[in-house]
Coordinates of C-alpha atoms in Angstrom, one line a residue:
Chain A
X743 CA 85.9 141.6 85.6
X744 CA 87.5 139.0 87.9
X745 CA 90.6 137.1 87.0
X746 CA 93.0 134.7 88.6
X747 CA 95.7 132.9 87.9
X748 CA 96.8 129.9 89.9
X749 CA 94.4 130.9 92.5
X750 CA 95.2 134.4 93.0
X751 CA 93.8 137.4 91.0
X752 CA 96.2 138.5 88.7
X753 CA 95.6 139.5 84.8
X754 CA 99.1 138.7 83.3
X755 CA 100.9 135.5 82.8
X756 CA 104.7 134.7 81.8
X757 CA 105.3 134.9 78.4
X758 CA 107.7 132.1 78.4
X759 CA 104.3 129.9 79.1
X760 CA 103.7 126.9 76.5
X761 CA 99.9 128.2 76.4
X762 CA 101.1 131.2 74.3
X763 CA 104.9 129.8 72.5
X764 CA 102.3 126.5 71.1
X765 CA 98.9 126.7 72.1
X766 CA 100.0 123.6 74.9
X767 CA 96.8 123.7 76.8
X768 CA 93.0 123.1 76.9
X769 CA 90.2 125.3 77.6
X770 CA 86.4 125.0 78.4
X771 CA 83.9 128.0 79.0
X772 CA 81.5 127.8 81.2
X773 CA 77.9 129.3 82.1
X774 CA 77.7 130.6 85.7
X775 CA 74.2 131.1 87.3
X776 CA 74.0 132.1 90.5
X777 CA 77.5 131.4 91.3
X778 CA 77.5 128.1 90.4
X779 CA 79.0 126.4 87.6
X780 CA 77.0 124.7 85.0
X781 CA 77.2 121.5 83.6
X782 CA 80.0 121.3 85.7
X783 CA 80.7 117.5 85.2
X784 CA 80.6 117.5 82.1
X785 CA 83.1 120.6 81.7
X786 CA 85.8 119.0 84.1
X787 CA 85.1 115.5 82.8
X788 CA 85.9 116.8 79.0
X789 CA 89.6 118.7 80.9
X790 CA 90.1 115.7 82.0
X791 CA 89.9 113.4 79.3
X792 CA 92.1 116.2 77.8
X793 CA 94.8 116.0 80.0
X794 CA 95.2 112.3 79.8
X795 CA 95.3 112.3 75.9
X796 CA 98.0 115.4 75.9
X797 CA 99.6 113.8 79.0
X798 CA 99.1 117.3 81.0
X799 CA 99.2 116.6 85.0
X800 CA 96.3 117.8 86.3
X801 CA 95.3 118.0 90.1
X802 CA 91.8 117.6 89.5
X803 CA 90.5 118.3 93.4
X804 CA 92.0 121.5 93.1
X805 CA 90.8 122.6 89.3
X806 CA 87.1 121.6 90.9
X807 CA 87.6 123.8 94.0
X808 CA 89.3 127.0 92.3
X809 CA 86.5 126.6 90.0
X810 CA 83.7 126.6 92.0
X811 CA 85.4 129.0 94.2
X812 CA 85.6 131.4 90.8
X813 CA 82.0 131.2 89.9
X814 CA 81.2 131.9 93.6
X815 CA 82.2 134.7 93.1
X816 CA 81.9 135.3 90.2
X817 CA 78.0 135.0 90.7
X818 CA 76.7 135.0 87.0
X819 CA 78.0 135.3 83.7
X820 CA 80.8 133.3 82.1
X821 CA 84.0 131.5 83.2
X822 CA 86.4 130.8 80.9
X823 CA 89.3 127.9 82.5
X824 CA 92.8 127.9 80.7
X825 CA 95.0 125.2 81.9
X826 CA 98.3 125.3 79.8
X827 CA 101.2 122.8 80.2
X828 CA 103.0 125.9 82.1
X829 CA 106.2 127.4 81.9
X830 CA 108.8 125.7 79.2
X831 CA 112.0 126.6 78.2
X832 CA 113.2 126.6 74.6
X833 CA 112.0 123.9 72.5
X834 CA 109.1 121.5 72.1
X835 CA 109.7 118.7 74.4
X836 CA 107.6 119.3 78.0
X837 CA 109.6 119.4 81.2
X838 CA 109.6 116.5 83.4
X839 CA 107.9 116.8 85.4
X840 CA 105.5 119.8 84.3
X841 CA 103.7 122.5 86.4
X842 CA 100.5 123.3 84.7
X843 CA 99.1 126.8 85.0
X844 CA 95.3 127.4 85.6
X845 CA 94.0 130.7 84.1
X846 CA 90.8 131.9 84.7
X847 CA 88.6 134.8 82.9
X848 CA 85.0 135.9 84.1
X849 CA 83.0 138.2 82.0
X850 CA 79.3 139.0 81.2
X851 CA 77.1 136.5 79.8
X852 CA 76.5 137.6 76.0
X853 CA 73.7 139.3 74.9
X854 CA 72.3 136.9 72.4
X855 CA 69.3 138.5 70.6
X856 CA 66.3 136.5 71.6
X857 CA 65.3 135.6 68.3
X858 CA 68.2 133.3 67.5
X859 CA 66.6 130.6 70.1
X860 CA 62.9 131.8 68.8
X861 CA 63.3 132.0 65.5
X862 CA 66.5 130.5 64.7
X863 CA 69.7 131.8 63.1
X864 CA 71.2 131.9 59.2
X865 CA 74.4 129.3 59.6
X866 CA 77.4 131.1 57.1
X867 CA 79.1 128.1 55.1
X868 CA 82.8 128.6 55.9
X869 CA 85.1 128.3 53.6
X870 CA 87.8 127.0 56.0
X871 CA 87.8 123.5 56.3
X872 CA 89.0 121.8 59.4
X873 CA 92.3 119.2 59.1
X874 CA 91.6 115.9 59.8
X875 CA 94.0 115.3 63.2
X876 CA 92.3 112.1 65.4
X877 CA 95.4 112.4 68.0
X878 CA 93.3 116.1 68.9
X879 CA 90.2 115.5 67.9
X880 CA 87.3 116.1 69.8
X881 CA 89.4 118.2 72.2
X882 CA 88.8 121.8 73.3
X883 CA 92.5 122.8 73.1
X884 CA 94.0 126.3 72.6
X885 CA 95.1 125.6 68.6
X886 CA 92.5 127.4 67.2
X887 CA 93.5 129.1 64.2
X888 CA 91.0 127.0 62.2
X889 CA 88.6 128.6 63.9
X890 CA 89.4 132.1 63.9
X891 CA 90.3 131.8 60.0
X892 CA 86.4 130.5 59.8
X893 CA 85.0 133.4 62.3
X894 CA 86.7 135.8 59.8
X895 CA 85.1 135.1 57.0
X896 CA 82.1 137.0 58.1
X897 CA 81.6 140.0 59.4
X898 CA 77.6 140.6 58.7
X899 CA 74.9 140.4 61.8
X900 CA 72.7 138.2 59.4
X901 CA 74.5 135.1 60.2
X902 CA 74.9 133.8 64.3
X903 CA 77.2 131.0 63.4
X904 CA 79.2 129.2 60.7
X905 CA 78.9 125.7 59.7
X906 CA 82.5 124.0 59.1
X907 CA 83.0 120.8 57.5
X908 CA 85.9 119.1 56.9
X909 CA 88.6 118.3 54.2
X910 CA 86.8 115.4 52.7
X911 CA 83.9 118.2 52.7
X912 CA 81.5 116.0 55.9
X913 CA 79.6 118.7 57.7
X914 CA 81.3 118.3 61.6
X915 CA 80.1 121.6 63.4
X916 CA 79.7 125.3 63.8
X917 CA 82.6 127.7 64.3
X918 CA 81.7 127.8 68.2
X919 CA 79.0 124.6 68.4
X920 CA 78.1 121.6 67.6
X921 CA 75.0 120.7 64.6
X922 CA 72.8 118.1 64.7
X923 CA 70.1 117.1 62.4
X924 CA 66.6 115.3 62.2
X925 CA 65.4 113.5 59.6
X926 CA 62.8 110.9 59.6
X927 CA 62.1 111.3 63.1
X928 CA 65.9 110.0 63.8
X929 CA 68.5 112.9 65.7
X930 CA 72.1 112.6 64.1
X931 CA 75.4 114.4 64.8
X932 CA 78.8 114.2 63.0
X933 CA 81.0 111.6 65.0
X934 CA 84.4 113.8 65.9
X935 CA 87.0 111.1 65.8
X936 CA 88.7 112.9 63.1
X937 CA 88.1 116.6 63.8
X938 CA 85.9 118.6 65.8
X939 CA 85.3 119.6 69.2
X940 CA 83.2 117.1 71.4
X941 CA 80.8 120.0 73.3
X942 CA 79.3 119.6 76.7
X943 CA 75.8 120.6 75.7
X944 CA 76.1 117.9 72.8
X945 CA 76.7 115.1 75.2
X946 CA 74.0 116.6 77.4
X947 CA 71.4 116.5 74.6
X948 CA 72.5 113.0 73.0
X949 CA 71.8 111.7 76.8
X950 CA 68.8 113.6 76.8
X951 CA 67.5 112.3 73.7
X952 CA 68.0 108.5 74.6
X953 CA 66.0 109.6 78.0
X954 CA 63.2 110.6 75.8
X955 CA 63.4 107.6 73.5
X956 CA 64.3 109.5 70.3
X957 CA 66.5 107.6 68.1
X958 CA 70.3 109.2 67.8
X959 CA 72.7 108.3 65.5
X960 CA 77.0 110.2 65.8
X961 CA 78.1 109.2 62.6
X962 CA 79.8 111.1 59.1
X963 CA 77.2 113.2 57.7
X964 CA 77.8 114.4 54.0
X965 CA 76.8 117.9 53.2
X966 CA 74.1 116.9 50.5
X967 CA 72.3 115.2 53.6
X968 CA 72.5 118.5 55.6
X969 CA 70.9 120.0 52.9
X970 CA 68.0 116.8 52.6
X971 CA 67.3 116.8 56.5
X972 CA 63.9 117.9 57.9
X973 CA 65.7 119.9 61.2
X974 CA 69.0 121.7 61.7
X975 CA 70.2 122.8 65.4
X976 CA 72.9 124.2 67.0
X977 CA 74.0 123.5 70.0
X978 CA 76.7 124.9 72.6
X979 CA 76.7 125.1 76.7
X980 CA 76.3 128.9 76.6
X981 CA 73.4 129.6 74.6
X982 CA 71.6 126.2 74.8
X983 CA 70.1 125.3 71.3
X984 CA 69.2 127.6 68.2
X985 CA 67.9 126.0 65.3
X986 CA 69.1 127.0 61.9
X987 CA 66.7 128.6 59.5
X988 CA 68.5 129.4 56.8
X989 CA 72.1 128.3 55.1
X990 CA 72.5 129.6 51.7
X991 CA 68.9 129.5 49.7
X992 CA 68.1 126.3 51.6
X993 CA 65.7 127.6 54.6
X994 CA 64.3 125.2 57.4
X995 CA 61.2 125.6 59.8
X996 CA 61.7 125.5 63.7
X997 CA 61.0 121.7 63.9
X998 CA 59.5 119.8 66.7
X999 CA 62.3 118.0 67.3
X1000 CA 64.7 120.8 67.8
X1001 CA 61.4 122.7 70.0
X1002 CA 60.9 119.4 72.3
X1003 CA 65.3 119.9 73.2
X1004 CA 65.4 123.1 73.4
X1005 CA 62.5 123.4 76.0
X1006 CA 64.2 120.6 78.0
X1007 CA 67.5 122.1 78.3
X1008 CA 66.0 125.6 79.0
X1009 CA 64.3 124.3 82.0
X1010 CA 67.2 122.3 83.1
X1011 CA 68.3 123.3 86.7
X1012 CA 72.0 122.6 86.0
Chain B
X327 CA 117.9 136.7 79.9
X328 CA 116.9 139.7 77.6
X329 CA 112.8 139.7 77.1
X330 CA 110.9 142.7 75.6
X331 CA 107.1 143.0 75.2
X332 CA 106.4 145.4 72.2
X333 CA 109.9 147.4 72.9
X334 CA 110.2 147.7 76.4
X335 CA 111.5 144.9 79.1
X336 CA 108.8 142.7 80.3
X337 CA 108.5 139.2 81.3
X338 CA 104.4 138.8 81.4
X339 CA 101.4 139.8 79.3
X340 CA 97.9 139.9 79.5
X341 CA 96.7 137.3 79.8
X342 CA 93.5 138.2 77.1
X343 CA 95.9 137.8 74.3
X344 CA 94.9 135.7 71.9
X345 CA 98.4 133.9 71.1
X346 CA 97.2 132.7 74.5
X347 CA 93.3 131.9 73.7
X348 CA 93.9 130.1 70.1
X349 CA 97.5 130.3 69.5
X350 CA 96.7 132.8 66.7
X351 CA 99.8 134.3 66.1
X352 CA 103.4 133.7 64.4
X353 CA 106.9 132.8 65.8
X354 CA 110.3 132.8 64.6
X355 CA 113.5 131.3 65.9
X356 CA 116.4 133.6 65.1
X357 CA 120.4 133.0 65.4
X358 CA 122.1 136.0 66.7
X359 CA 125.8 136.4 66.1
X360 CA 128.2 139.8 67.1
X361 CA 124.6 141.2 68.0
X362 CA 123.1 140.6 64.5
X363 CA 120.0 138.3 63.3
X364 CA 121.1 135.6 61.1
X365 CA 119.2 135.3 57.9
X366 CA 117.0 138.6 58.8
X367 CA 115.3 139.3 55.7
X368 CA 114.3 135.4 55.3
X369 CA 112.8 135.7 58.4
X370 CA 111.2 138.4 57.7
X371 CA 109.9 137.3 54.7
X372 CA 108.5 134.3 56.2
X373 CA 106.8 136.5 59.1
X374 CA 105.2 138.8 57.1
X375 CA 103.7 136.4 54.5
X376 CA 102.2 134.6 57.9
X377 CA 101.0 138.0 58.6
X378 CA 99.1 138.7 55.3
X379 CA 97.9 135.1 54.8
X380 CA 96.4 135.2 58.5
X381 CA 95.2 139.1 58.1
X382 CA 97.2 139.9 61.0
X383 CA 98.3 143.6 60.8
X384 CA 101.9 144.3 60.8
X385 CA 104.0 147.4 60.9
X386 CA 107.3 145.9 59.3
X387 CA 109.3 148.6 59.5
X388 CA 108.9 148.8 63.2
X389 CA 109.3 145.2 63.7
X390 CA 112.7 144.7 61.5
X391 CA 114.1 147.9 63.6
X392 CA 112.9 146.5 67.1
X393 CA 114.1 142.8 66.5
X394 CA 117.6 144.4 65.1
X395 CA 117.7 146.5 68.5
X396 CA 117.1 143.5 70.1
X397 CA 119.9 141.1 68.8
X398 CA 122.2 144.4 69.3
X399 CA 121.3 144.4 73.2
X400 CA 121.4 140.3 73.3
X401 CA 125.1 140.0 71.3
X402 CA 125.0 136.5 70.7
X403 CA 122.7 133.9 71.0
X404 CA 118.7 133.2 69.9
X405 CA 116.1 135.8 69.6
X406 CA 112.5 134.1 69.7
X407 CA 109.8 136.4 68.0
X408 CA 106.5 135.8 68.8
X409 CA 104.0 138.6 67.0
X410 CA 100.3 137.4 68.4
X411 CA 97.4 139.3 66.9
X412 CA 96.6 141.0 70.2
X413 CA 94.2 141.1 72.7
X414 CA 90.8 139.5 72.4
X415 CA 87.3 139.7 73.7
X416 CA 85.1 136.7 74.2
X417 CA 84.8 134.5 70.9
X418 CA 86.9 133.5 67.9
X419 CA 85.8 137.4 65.8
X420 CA 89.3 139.2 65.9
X421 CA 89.0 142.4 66.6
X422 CA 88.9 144.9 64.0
X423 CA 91.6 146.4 63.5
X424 CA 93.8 144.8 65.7
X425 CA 96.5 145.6 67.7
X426 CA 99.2 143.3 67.5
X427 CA 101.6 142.4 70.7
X428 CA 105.5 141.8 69.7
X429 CA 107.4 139.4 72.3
X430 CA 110.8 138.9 72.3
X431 CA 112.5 136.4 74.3
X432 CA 116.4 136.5 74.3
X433 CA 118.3 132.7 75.7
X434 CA 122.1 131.3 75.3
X435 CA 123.0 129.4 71.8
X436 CA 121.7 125.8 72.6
X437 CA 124.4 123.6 73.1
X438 CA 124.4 121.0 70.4
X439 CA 126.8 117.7 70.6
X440 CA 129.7 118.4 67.8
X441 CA 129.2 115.1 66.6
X442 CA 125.5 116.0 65.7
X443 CA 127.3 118.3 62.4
X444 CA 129.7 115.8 61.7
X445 CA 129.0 112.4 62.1
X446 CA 125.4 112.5 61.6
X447 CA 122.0 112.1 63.9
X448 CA 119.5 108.9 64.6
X449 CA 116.1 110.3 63.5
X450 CA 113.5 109.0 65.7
X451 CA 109.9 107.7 63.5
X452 CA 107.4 109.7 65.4
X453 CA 103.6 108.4 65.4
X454 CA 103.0 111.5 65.8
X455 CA 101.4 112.4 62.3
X456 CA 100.7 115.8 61.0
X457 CA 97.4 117.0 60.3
X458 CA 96.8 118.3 55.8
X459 CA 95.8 121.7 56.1
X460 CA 96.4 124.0 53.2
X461 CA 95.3 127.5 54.7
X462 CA 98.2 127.3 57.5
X463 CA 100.8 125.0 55.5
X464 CA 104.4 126.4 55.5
X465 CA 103.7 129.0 58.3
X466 CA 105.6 129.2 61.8
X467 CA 102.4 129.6 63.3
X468 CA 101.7 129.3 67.1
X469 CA 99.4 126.0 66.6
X470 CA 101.8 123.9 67.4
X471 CA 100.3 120.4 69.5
X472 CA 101.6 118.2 66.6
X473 CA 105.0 118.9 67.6
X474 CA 104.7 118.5 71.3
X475 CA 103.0 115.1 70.8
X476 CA 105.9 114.1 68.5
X477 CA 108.4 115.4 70.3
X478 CA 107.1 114.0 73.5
X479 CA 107.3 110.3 71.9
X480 CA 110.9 109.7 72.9
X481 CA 113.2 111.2 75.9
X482 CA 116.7 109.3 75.2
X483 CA 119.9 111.2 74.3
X484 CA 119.9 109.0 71.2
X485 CA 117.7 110.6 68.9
X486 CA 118.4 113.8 68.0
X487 CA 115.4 114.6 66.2
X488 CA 112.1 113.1 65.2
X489 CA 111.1 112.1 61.6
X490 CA 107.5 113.5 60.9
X491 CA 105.0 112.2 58.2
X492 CA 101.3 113.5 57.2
X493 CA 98.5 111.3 57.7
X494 CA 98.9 109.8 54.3
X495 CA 102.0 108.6 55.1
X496 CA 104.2 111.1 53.4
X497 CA 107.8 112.4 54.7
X498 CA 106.8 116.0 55.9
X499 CA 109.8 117.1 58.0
X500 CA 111.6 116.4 61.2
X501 CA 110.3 118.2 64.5
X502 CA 112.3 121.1 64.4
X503 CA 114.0 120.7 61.1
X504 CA 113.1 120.5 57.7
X505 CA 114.7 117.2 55.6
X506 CA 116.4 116.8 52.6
X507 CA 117.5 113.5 50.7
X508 CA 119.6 113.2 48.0
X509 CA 119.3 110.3 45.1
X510 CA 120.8 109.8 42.2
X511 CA 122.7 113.3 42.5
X512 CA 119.5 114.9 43.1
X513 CA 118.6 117.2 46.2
X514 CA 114.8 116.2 46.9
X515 CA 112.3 118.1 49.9
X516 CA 109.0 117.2 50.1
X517 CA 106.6 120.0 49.2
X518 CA 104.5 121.3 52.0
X519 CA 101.3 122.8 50.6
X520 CA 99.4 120.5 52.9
X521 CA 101.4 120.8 55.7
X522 CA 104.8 121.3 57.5
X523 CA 106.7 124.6 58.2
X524 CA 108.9 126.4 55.3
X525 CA 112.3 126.7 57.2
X526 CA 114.2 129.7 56.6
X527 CA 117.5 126.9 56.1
X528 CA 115.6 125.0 53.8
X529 CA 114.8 128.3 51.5
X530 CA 118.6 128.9 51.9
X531 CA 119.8 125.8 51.1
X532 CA 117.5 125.6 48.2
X533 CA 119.2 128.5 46.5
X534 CA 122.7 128.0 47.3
X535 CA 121.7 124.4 45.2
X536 CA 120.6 125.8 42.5
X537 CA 123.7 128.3 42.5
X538 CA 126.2 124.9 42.7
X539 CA 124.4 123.6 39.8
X540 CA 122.4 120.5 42.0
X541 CA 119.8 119.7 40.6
X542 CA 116.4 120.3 43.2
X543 CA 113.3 118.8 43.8
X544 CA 110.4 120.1 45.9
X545 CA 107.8 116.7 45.8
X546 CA 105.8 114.3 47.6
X547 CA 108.1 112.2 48.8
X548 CA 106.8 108.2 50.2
X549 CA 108.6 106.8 53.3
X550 CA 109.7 103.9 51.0
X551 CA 112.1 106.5 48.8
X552 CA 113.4 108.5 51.5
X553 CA 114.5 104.9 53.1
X554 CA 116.0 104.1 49.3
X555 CA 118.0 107.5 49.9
X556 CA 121.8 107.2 49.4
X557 CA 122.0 110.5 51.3
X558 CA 119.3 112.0 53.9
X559 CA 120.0 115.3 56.3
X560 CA 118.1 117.8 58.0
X561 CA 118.3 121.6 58.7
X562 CA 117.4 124.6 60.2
X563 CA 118.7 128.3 61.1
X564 CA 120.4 127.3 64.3
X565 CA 122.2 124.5 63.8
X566 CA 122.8 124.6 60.0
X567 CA 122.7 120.8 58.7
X568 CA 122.8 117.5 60.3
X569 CA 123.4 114.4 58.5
X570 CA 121.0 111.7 59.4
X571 CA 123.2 108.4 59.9
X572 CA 120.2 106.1 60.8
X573 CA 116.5 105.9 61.2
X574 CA 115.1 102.6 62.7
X575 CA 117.3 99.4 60.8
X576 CA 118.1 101.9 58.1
X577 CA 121.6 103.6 58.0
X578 CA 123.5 106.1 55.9
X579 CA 127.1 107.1 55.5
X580 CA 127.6 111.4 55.6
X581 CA 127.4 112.1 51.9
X582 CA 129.1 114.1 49.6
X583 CA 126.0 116.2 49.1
X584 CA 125.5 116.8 52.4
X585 CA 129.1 117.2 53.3
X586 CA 129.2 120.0 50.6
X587 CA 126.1 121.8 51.5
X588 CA 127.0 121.7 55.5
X589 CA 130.2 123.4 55.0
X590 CA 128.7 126.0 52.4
X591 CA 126.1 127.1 55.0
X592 CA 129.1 126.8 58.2
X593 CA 131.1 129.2 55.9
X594 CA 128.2 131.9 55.1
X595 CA 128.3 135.3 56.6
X596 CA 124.6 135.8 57.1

């Protein structure tokens, strides 16, 4: 598949980059439909954010052109952007200035079964809870090992995702998406100034749900409410929504709620 | 400088490996002296519990013989190990088995001001705070943001190192460094089951304590006793011990404790 790194194809990187010695960096991955970017925005306006908050420079007119330049050519499937603080020397503190390196990865778009958007998946209830950190929360950066201590504790094809909560035990997402709930007719989502990774389809569909005049709420949700709600979805920019049928012996229909979304965002033309 | 990707010189990898994608992977920071690794089998030690508590697959034979052929080649200086669990595929499921990637990056001894060992270091109060997460506590993993935000709060040639607390408030550890206070004629370290990384220095120091009949403490320890101290230092393998002489208003005198300690460890053929 295609690969660059600053700009030029290449499938290696140094090893003495602060991506690898301390996960320094952000990421987003991105669906690519004939060869353009989606949700593009949203993606660069999340890197952004990110690189303000770890104080990574960032030339963003050049991140936007490389990346639509990628997808381009790309033409469909999935880009995955790594932008890491760059090269560093021994030791934690970031030269001064820094030279950020941009890393990117296509590959196919994954073969989701259908049925998981249809009929709607069996969430696994992690074990691994996620640390409470508000100086990274909401970001997508490249300290992961939460997640891929979660995405280890299953191994069976009966469950799509994982639902992660945190310390405290509030529910705050899937292993790779975000949740929301319905009940009563009102939409809620965990609020991820504590933990959690702020998604691009979950800001899509929170500004999609004003625009249809459904009532949303981002706020702590305690798992007992999970359990008590009359609709659970996932949600990431890849796969679009899948509601959640099952977790544990609690099982849930497809809603109308979740249906109404995730007819919307399939017909989006984004 | 020397650099080796499993055994052979290289200075890049691929840039699918997943100490890149989620930092999931371990490190350790080794002294090397007449072309042997200081404190090997603490190291070790440390490594390979990272490696079973993260299911990351490790031939440890292999690794003790290429990191000792390493500091041979190098003769005197640091030897970083980084051992990442491999390369990936899309997505957080590691691949099963794995294949693990050893990285090995030689560089000179740092050059540390004299005056740091003898008359003591201003700790800087980072902001910073670190993140309670039990499944990861103690391990030199490759998650490592907290540290570059806290190490990132100051740039003057003052400080010599940065005091870190959890978000509880709680003394965890310095930057780079583990800490140590003494009160009383008591050698007290806060516990890190929630957080903070087990220093090979610190394990050492806690033994040779116990073998000069010092009484020890491993605790939760509040901000207001370590500021009661009569005696506060820190370590690690590189530089051995610094005394802490001041920390905001607050200053201490080198103490006996510490004095004795420092020049144990200065003296030890390990």
């Amino acid at each position: 598949m295609l690969d660059w790194v600053d700009g030029r194809p290449a499938q290696t990187l140094p090893i003495k980059d602060r991506g690898l010695a301390y996960g320094d960096g952000l990421f987003e991955t991105i669906a690519v439909k004939d060869g353009r970017p989606r949700f593009l925005a949203r993606h660069l306006a999340r890197l952004f954010d990110g690189c303000a908050r770890l104080a990574i420079p960032c030339d963003q007119a050049l991140l936007r052109d490389e990346l639509q330049a990628f997808c381009a050519a790309l033409g469909d499937g999935v880009a995955k952007l790594i932008l890491t603080r760059g090269d560093g020397q021994r030791g934690y503190a970031p030269a001064i200035p820094s030279t950020p390196r941009r890393i990117l990865q296509g590959s196919v778009f994954p073969a989701y079964p259908p049925g998981n958007a249809e009929q709607g998946v069996r969430l696994f209830p992690c074990q691994t809870r996620l640390a409470e950190q508000p100086r990274l929360a909401g970001l997508k950066h490249l300290n992961r090992l939460e997640q891929v201590l979660a995405r280890s504790e299953w191994q069976d094809g009966e469950h799509a995702e994982g639902l992660m909560r945190d310390l405290s035990g509030r529910v705050v997402e899937g292993v790779f998406s975000n949740l929301f709930l319905a009940k009563g007719g009102v939409l809620l989502t965990p609020e991820l100034s504590r933990c959690g990774v702020a998604g691009v389809m979950r800001a899509e569909l929170l500004e999609q749900a004003v625009q249809q005049g459904i009532s949303v709420q981002e706020r702590d949700i305690a798992y007992a409410e999970l359990l008590d709600a009359d609709e659970v979805f996932l949600c990431n920019s890849l796969y679009g929504i899948w509601p959640v049928r099952a977790l544990g012996a609690r099982d849930w229909p497809v809603g109308p709620l979740t249906r109404k979304l995730r007819d919307i965002i399939r017909d989006l033309d984004c």
